[in-house]
mmCIF file of C-alpha atoms and ligand atoms in Angstrom:
data_model
loop_
_atom_site.group_PDB
_atom_site.id
_atom_site.type_symbol
_atom_site.label_atom_id
_atom_site.label_comp_id
_atom_site.label_asym_id
_atom_site.label_seq_id
_atom_site.Cartn_x
_atom_site.Cartn_y
_atom_site.Cartn_z
ATOM 1 C CA MET A 1 -0.105 -0.013 0.006
ATOM 2 C CA SER A 2 1.183 3.543 -0.704
ATOM 3 C CA GLU A 3 2.021 5.481 2.297
ATOM 4 C CA ILE A 4 2.237 8.957 0.843
ATOM 5 C CA VAL A 5 0.020 9.906 -2.287
ATOM 6 C CA VAL A 6 1.171 13.149 -4.158
ATOM 7 C CA GLN A 7 -1.498 14.455 -6.287
ATOM 8 C CA SER A 8 -0.800 17.321 -9.000
ATOM 9 C CA VAL A 9 1.535 19.182 -6.838
ATOM 10 C CA GLU A 10 2.808 22.542 -7.637
ATOM 11 C CA ARG A 11 4.542 25.248 -5.975
ATOM 12 C CA THR A 12 4.979 28.715 -7.368
ATOM 13 C CA TYR A 13 6.960 31.232 -4.908
ATOM 14 C CA ARG A 14 5.872 34.846 -4.759
ATOM 15 C CA SER A 15 8.267 37.438 -3.692
ATOM 16 C CA GLY A 16 8.216 41.189 -4.361
ATOM 17 C CA GLY A 17 5.654 41.074 -7.416
ATOM 18 C CA ARG A 18 7.436 38.192 -8.957
ATOM 19 C CA ALA A 19 6.413 34.713 -9.014
ATOM 20 C CA VAL A 20 8.852 31.752 -9.489
ATOM 21 C CA HIS A 21 6.952 28.566 -10.767
ATOM 22 C CA ALA A 22 9.116 26.070 -8.906
ATOM 23 C CA LEU A 23 7.695 22.655 -9.010
ATOM 24 C CA GLY A 24 5.090 20.588 -10.779
ATOM 25 C CA PRO A 25 2.806 19.249 -11.435
ATOM 26 C CA VAL A 26 4.050 16.153 -10.094
ATOM 27 C CA SER A 27 2.482 12.987 -9.035
ATOM 28 C CA MET A 28 3.700 10.190 -7.343
ATOM 29 C CA GLU A 29 3.115 7.446 -4.587
ATOM 30 C CA PHE A 30 5.621 6.223 -1.906
ATOM 31 C CA GLU A 31 5.507 2.758 -0.646
ATOM 32 C CA ALA A 32 6.198 2.091 3.071
ATOM 33 C CA GLY A 33 9.547 0.665 4.038
ATOM 34 C CA ARG A 34 11.259 1.566 0.564
ATOM 35 C CA THR A 35 13.694 4.188 -0.307
ATOM 36 C CA THR A 36 13.335 6.470 -3.087
ATOM 37 C CA THR A 37 15.809 9.058 -4.422
ATOM 38 C CA ILE A 38 15.038 12.144 -6.425
ATOM 39 C CA VAL A 39 17.764 13.282 -8.527
ATOM 40 C CA GLY A 40 17.364 16.482 -10.866
ATOM 41 C CA PRO A 41 19.466 19.639 -11.845
ATOM 42 C CA SER A 42 19.926 22.382 -9.156
ATOM 43 C CA GLY A 43 16.854 24.737 -8.522
ATOM 44 C CA CYS A 44 14.399 21.960 -10.163
ATOM 45 C CA GLY A 45 12.386 22.076 -6.767
ATOM 46 C CA LYS A 46 13.806 19.123 -4.956
ATOM 47 C CA SER A 47 14.019 20.523 -1.635
ATOM 48 C CA THR A 48 10.450 22.157 -2.490
ATOM 49 C CA LEU A 49 9.185 18.676 -3.000
ATOM 50 C CA LEU A 50 10.689 17.427 0.018
ATOM 51 C CA ARG A 51 9.670 20.044 2.350
ATOM 52 C CA ILE A 52 6.167 19.741 1.056
ATOM 53 C CA LEU A 53 6.307 15.761 1.793
ATOM 54 C CA GLY A 54 7.333 16.697 5.621
ATOM 55 C CA GLY A 55 4.672 19.474 5.790
ATOM 56 C CA LEU A 56 7.408 22.031 6.114
ATOM 57 C CA ASP A 57 5.638 23.615 3.375
ATOM 58 C CA ARG A 58 2.344 23.898 1.248
ATOM 59 C CA PRO A 59 1.673 23.122 -2.329
ATOM 60 C CA SER A 60 0.149 26.018 -4.434
ATOM 61 C CA ALA A 61 -2.083 23.290 -6.293
ATOM 62 C CA GLY A 62 -2.611 19.832 -5.563
ATOM 63 C CA GLN A 63 -2.328 17.756 -2.663
ATOM 64 C CA VAL A 64 -0.320 15.368 -0.371
ATOM 65 C CA LEU A 65 -2.093 12.340 1.444
ATOM 66 C CA VAL A 66 -0.433 10.916 4.304
ATOM 67 C CA ARG A 67 -1.753 7.486 5.251
ATOM 68 C CA GLY A 68 -4.858 8.549 3.764
ATOM 69 C CA GLN A 69 -4.892 12.057 5.329
ATOM 70 C CA PRO A 70 -3.918 15.694 3.762
ATOM 71 C CA VAL A 71 -0.436 16.297 4.906
ATOM 72 C CA GLY A 72 -0.480 18.269 8.334
ATOM 73 C CA GLU A 73 1.780 21.316 9.231
ATOM 74 C CA ARG A 74 3.180 19.684 12.668
ATOM 75 C CA MET A 75 3.365 15.976 11.550
ATOM 76 C CA ASP A 76 4.998 13.336 13.843
ATOM 77 C CA GLY A 77 7.184 10.564 13.293
ATOM 78 C CA ILE A 78 9.307 12.315 10.672
ATOM 79 C CA GLY A 79 13.208 12.421 10.556
ATOM 80 C CA VAL A 80 15.152 15.082 8.543
ATOM 81 C CA VAL A 81 18.767 15.281 7.895
ATOM 82 C CA PHE A 82 19.840 18.270 5.697
ATOM 83 C CA GLN A 83 23.045 18.874 3.633
ATOM 84 C CA ARG A 84 24.146 20.896 6.801
ATOM 85 C CA ASP A 85 24.028 19.274 9.988
ATOM 86 C CA LEU A 86 22.632 21.798 12.196
ATOM 87 C CA LEU A 87 24.430 20.604 15.481
ATOM 88 C CA LEU A 88 24.272 22.695 18.294
ATOM 89 C CA ASP A 89 27.848 23.864 19.372
ATOM 90 C CA TRP A 90 27.018 24.527 22.996
ATOM 91 C CA ARG A 91 25.665 20.803 23.380
ATOM 92 C CA ASN A 92 27.660 17.585 23.495
ATOM 93 C CA ILE A 93 26.964 14.984 21.071
ATOM 94 C CA LEU A 94 24.819 12.998 23.064
ATOM 95 C CA ASP A 95 22.651 16.073 23.851
ATOM 96 C CA ASN A 96 22.496 16.996 20.101
ATOM 97 C CA VAL A 97 21.051 13.733 19.559
ATOM 98 C CA LEU A 98 18.263 13.870 22.449
ATOM 99 C CA LEU A 99 17.427 17.340 21.206
ATOM 100 C CA ALA A 100 14.078 16.282 19.336
ATOM 101 C CA ALA A 101 13.044 13.673 22.194
ATOM 102 C CA GLU A 102 13.502 16.612 24.599
ATOM 103 C CA MET A 103 11.604 19.084 22.566
ATOM 104 C CA LYS A 104 8.823 16.167 22.560
ATOM 105 C CA GLY A 105 9.029 16.408 26.474
ATOM 106 C CA LEU A 106 9.999 12.945 26.513
ATOM 107 C CA PRO A 107 11.948 11.708 29.802
ATOM 108 C CA ARG A 108 15.777 11.571 29.138
ATOM 109 C CA ARG A 109 16.304 8.175 30.877
ATOM 110 C CA ALA A 110 13.338 6.764 28.451
ATOM 111 C CA VAL A 111 15.650 7.785 25.152
ATOM 112 C CA GLU A 112 19.336 7.875 26.261
ATOM 113 C CA PRO A 113 19.874 4.104 25.780
ATOM 114 C CA ARG A 114 18.592 4.325 22.303
ATOM 115 C CA ALA A 115 20.646 7.336 21.480
ATOM 116 C CA ARG A 116 23.503 5.761 22.574
ATOM 117 C CA ALA A 117 22.911 2.487 20.753
ATOM 118 C CA LEU A 118 22.316 4.688 17.729
ATOM 119 C CA LEU A 119 25.713 6.400 17.841
ATOM 120 C CA ASP A 120 27.434 3.116 18.527
ATOM 121 C CA GLU A 121 25.619 1.559 15.450
ATOM 122 C CA LEU A 122 26.749 4.604 13.613
ATOM 123 C CA GLY A 123 30.316 4.346 14.830
ATOM 124 C CA VAL A 124 30.518 7.553 16.731
ATOM 125 C CA GLY A 125 29.613 5.981 20.451
ATOM 126 C CA ASP A 126 32.920 7.057 21.782
ATOM 127 C CA PHE A 127 32.213 10.656 20.845
ATOM 128 C CA ALA A 128 28.811 10.998 22.867
ATOM 129 C CA ASP A 129 30.719 13.624 25.523
ATOM 130 C CA ARG A 130 32.637 15.651 22.907
ATOM 131 C CA SER A 131 31.541 18.866 21.302
ATOM 132 C CA PRO A 132 30.323 18.875 17.462
ATOM 133 C CA TRP A 133 33.547 20.907 16.642
ATOM 134 C CA GLU A 134 35.653 18.260 17.874
ATOM 135 C CA LEU A 135 34.324 15.870 15.030
ATOM 136 C CA SER A 136 34.959 15.513 11.312
ATOM 137 C CA GLY A 137 31.909 16.408 8.718
ATOM 138 C CA GLY A 138 31.440 12.712 8.170
ATOM 139 C CA MET A 139 31.314 12.132 12.035
ATOM 140 C CA ARG A 140 28.984 15.111 12.220
ATOM 141 C CA GLN A 141 26.714 13.883 9.683
ATOM 142 C CA ARG A 142 26.528 10.546 11.424
ATOM 143 C CA VAL A 143 25.088 12.367 14.433
ATOM 144 C CA ALA A 144 22.443 14.157 12.480
ATOM 145 C CA ILE A 145 21.404 10.627 11.071
ATOM 146 C CA ALA A 146 21.343 9.471 14.699
ATOM 147 C CA ARG A 147 19.324 12.412 15.604
ATOM 148 C CA ALA A 148 16.907 11.751 12.826
ATOM 149 C CA LEU A 149 16.544 8.169 13.696
ATOM 150 C CA LEU A 150 16.214 8.712 17.534
ATOM 151 C CA CYS A 151 12.245 8.660 17.745
ATOM 152 C CA GLU A 152 11.800 5.786 15.392
ATOM 153 C CA PRO A 153 10.475 7.821 12.418
ATOM 154 C CA TRP A 154 8.149 6.219 9.962
ATOM 155 C CA LEU A 155 9.408 8.749 7.346
ATOM 156 C CA LEU A 156 12.922 9.856 6.946
ATOM 157 C CA LEU A 157 13.710 13.078 4.760
ATOM 158 C CA LEU A 158 17.328 13.448 3.335
ATOM 159 C CA ASP A 159 18.179 16.408 1.559
ATOM 160 C CA GLU A 160 21.894 16.008 0.037
ATOM 161 C CA PRO A 161 23.092 14.760 3.424
ATOM 162 C CA PHE A 162 26.254 13.679 2.069
ATOM 163 C CA SER A 163 26.836 16.854 -0.461
ATOM 164 C CA ALA A 164 29.695 18.316 1.698
ATOM 165 C CA LEU A 165 31.646 15.309 2.347
ATOM 166 C CA ASP A 166 34.399 14.235 0.427
ATOM 167 C CA ALA A 167 34.239 11.326 -1.933
ATOM 168 C CA MET A 168 35.586 8.405 0.338
ATOM 169 C CA THR A 169 33.769 9.527 3.303
ATOM 170 C CA ARG A 170 30.570 9.836 1.152
ATOM 171 C CA ASP A 171 30.972 6.124 0.043
ATOM 172 C CA GLN A 172 31.554 5.088 3.436
ATOM 173 C CA MET A 173 28.180 7.041 4.560
ATOM 174 C CA GLY A 174 26.406 5.568 1.747
ATOM 175 C CA VAL A 175 27.126 1.844 2.825
ATOM 176 C CA LEU A 176 26.267 3.080 6.668
ATOM 177 C CA LEU A 177 23.009 4.458 5.677
ATOM 178 C CA GLN A 178 22.100 1.471 3.909
ATOM 179 C CA GLN A 179 23.027 -1.061 6.714
ATOM 180 C CA VAL A 180 20.964 1.197 8.949
ATOM 181 C CA GLN A 181 17.932 1.164 6.652
ATOM 182 C CA GLN A 182 18.503 -2.700 6.173
ATOM 183 C CA THR A 183 17.589 -2.915 10.049
ATOM 184 C CA ALA A 184 14.927 0.146 10.534
ATOM 185 C CA LYS A 185 12.943 -0.517 7.236
ATOM 186 C CA THR A 186 12.063 3.233 7.439
ATOM 187 C CA THR A 187 10.427 4.943 4.296
ATOM 188 C CA ALA A 188 12.970 7.091 3.045
ATOM 189 C CA VAL A 189 12.781 9.996 0.372
ATOM 190 C CA LEU A 190 16.493 11.117 -0.263
ATOM 191 C CA ILE A 191 17.881 13.888 -2.673
ATOM 192 C CA THR A 192 21.042 13.490 -4.105
ATOM 193 C CA HIS A 193 23.116 15.106 -7.094
ATOM 194 C CA SER A 194 24.980 11.903 -7.342
ATOM 195 C CA ILE A 195 23.723 9.516 -9.951
ATOM 196 C CA PRO A 196 25.707 6.311 -8.685
ATOM 197 C CA GLU A 197 24.724 7.225 -5.084
ATOM 198 C CA ALA A 198 21.361 7.167 -6.018
ATOM 199 C CA VAL A 199 21.260 3.976 -7.921
ATOM 200 C CA PHE A 200 23.461 2.514 -4.900
ATOM 201 C CA LEU A 201 20.977 3.577 -2.219
ATOM 202 C CA SER A 202 17.680 3.030 -3.662
ATOM 203 C CA ASP A 203 14.809 0.848 -4.492
ATOM 204 C CA ARG A 204 13.535 3.254 -6.915
ATOM 205 C CA VAL A 205 15.012 6.609 -8.448
ATOM 206 C CA LEU A 206 12.808 9.266 -9.776
ATOM 207 C CA VAL A 207 14.348 11.727 -12.354
ATOM 208 C CA MET A 208 13.254 15.253 -12.429
ATOM 209 C CA SER A 209 13.525 17.801 -15.173
ATOM 210 C CA GLY A 210 14.782 21.468 -14.932
ATOM 211 C CA ARG A 211 12.564 24.119 -13.312
ATOM 212 C CA PRO A 212 9.695 23.858 -13.004
ATOM 213 C CA GLY A 213 10.675 19.897 -11.828
ATOM 214 C CA VAL A 214 8.356 17.399 -13.283
ATOM 215 C CA ILE A 215 9.084 13.847 -13.213
ATOM 216 C CA LEU A 216 10.920 12.640 -16.635
ATOM 217 C CA ASP A 217 11.463 9.002 -15.388
ATOM 218 C CA ASP A 218 10.618 6.566 -12.429
ATOM 219 C CA ILE A 219 13.158 3.669 -12.440
ATOM 220 C CA ALA A 220 12.929 0.499 -10.264
ATOM 221 C CA VAL A 221 16.279 -0.547 -8.718
ATOM 222 C CA ASP A 222 16.070 -4.241 -8.205
ATOM 223 C CA LEU A 223 19.522 -4.881 -7.099
ATOM 224 C CA PRO A 224 20.117 -7.243 -4.395
ATOM 225 C CA ARG A 225 20.606 -6.104 -0.782
ATOM 226 C CA PRO A 226 22.563 -5.815 1.277
ATOM 227 C CA ARG A 227 24.809 -3.946 -1.243
ATOM 228 C CA THR A 228 28.693 -3.405 -1.337
ATOM 229 C CA LEU A 229 30.769 -0.889 -3.110
ATOM 230 C CA ALA A 230 31.713 -3.470 -5.384
ATOM 231 C CA LEU A 231 28.138 -3.682 -6.895
ATOM 232 C CA ARG A 232 29.064 -0.295 -8.722
ATOM 233 C CA GLU A 233 31.338 -2.322 -10.941
ATOM 234 C CA GLU A 234 28.562 -4.702 -11.944
ATOM 235 C CA PRO A 235 26.794 -4.258 -15.592
ATOM 236 C CA GLU A 236 23.335 -4.250 -14.067
ATOM 237 C CA PHE A 237 24.348 -1.085 -12.122
ATOM 238 C CA ALA A 238 26.086 0.568 -14.934
ATOM 239 C CA ALA A 239 22.936 0.066 -16.961
ATOM 240 C CA ILE A 240 20.754 1.961 -14.341
ATOM 241 C CA VAL A 241 23.273 4.684 -14.215
ATOM 242 C CA ARG A 242 23.141 5.156 -17.962
ATOM 243 C CA ARG A 243 19.405 5.317 -18.220
ATOM 244 C CA ILE A 244 19.152 8.126 -15.798
ATOM 245 C CA ARG A 245 22.249 9.709 -17.517
ATOM 246 C CA VAL A 246 20.427 9.542 -20.785
ATOM 247 C CA GLN A 247 17.270 11.406 -19.488
ATOM 248 C CA PHE A 248 19.461 14.157 -18.395
ATOM 249 C CA GLU A 249 21.346 14.273 -21.833
ATOM 250 C CA ARG A 250 17.751 14.028 -23.703
ATOM 251 C CA SER A 251 16.442 16.821 -21.573
ATOM 252 C CA GLY A 252 19.450 19.138 -22.189
ATOM 253 C CA VAL A 253 20.382 19.061 -18.435
ATOM 254 C CA LEU A 254 23.685 17.207 -19.250
ATOM 255 C CA ALA A 255 25.568 18.065 -22.459
HETATM 256 N N1 ADP B 1 11.476 30.501 -0.477
HETATM 257 C C1 ADP B 1 11.554 30.714 -1.625
HETATM 258 N N2 ADP B 1 11.097 31.839 -2.178
HETATM 259 C C2 ADP B 1 11.146 32.164 -3.516
HETATM 260 N N3 ADP B 1 11.950 31.295 -4.533
HETATM 261 C C3 ADP B 1 12.282 29.976 -3.917
HETATM 262 C C4 ADP B 1 12.193 29.867 -2.317
HETATM 263 N N4 ADP B 1 12.924 28.711 -2.273
HETATM 264 C C5 ADP B 1 13.105 28.147 -3.532
HETATM 265 N N5 ADP B 1 12.982 28.976 -4.416
HETATM 266 C C6 ADP B 1 13.195 28.963 -5.788
HETATM 267 O O1 ADP B 1 12.432 27.692 -6.325
HETATM 268 C C7 ADP B 1 13.412 26.974 -6.997
HETATM 269 C C8 ADP B 1 13.501 25.566 -6.593
HETATM 270 O O2 ADP B 1 14.174 25.659 -5.388
HETATM 271 P P1 ADP B 1 14.701 24.263 -4.457
HETATM 272 O O3 ADP B 1 13.580 23.658 -4.326
HETATM 273 O O4 ADP B 1 15.441 24.718 -3.607
HETATM 274 O O5 ADP B 1 15.553 23.557 -5.484
HETATM 275 P P2 ADP B 1 16.413 22.220 -5.488
HETATM 276 O O6 ADP B 1 16.332 21.942 -4.371
HETATM 277 O O7 ADP B 1 16.182 21.357 -6.617
HETATM 278 O O8 ADP B 1 18.069 22.901 -5.604
HETATM 279 C C9 ADP B 1 14.475 27.936 -7.194
HETATM 280 O O9 ADP B 1 14.635 28.359 -8.598
HETATM 281 C C10 ADP B 1 14.876 28.486 -6.083
HETATM 282 O O10 ADP B 1 15.507 29.866 -6.312
HETATM 283 MG MG1 MG B 2 18.014 21.519 -2.716
#
């Protein structure tokens, strides 16, 4: 069953008498427990779409149904990770992870064991008492993922979470995210600029056009899991990467 249904959604931004048609119309459905990645050129409305899915922005036309209900402004059970990790410098790592739970009024003792377990699982358990500035970019992003997963979200929204990282760290983070998803089985929507990363992480890739973004292609990625980086050398993998690249070439996004 589809957990999220997007029906003819459009978004036009208006500021100072100017209107920017940023997105759509787009229609799509997301199934529970699957990871879908959205790729598309800069400025095509990917972040706009993700914000609308999370109830952080409203469409100008169309609607989004979450489990049959129109998307609300303050939805529970959503974890979000952005390109910038947004860790608070005056809190240590553990307290950064606990922030969302604190804001919900959950007692610390109820969630601290899970926070520590997540930091362990993500390979930064030894840094629980450190400050964010003591950690590398990759480690900080692991903390941001732990924070997003703390309250066991049913939906994980990731907006270019690895874009600020170097290539090797980025690959490692991809493998890690995939491992975490293997256990958590959260419905996830990811945005990335990297076509190989999209294919590696997803059950499905949506390819968007330039602004206003519409869906050019909807590609199932039926590659076996768990996936290792060696998969990227396989012909099946390369074939899907090529299909996405061809879409971009046809639409003039890639010369
Ligand atoms: N709050 C806003 N006000 C006006 N224009 C915006 C706003 N947010 C985004 N835009 C414009 O909408 C378009 C899509 O933006 P965005 O969703 O951030 O694209 P992407 O994430 O694909 O790069 C861009 O042209 C951007 O400049
Ligand atoms: Mg964006």
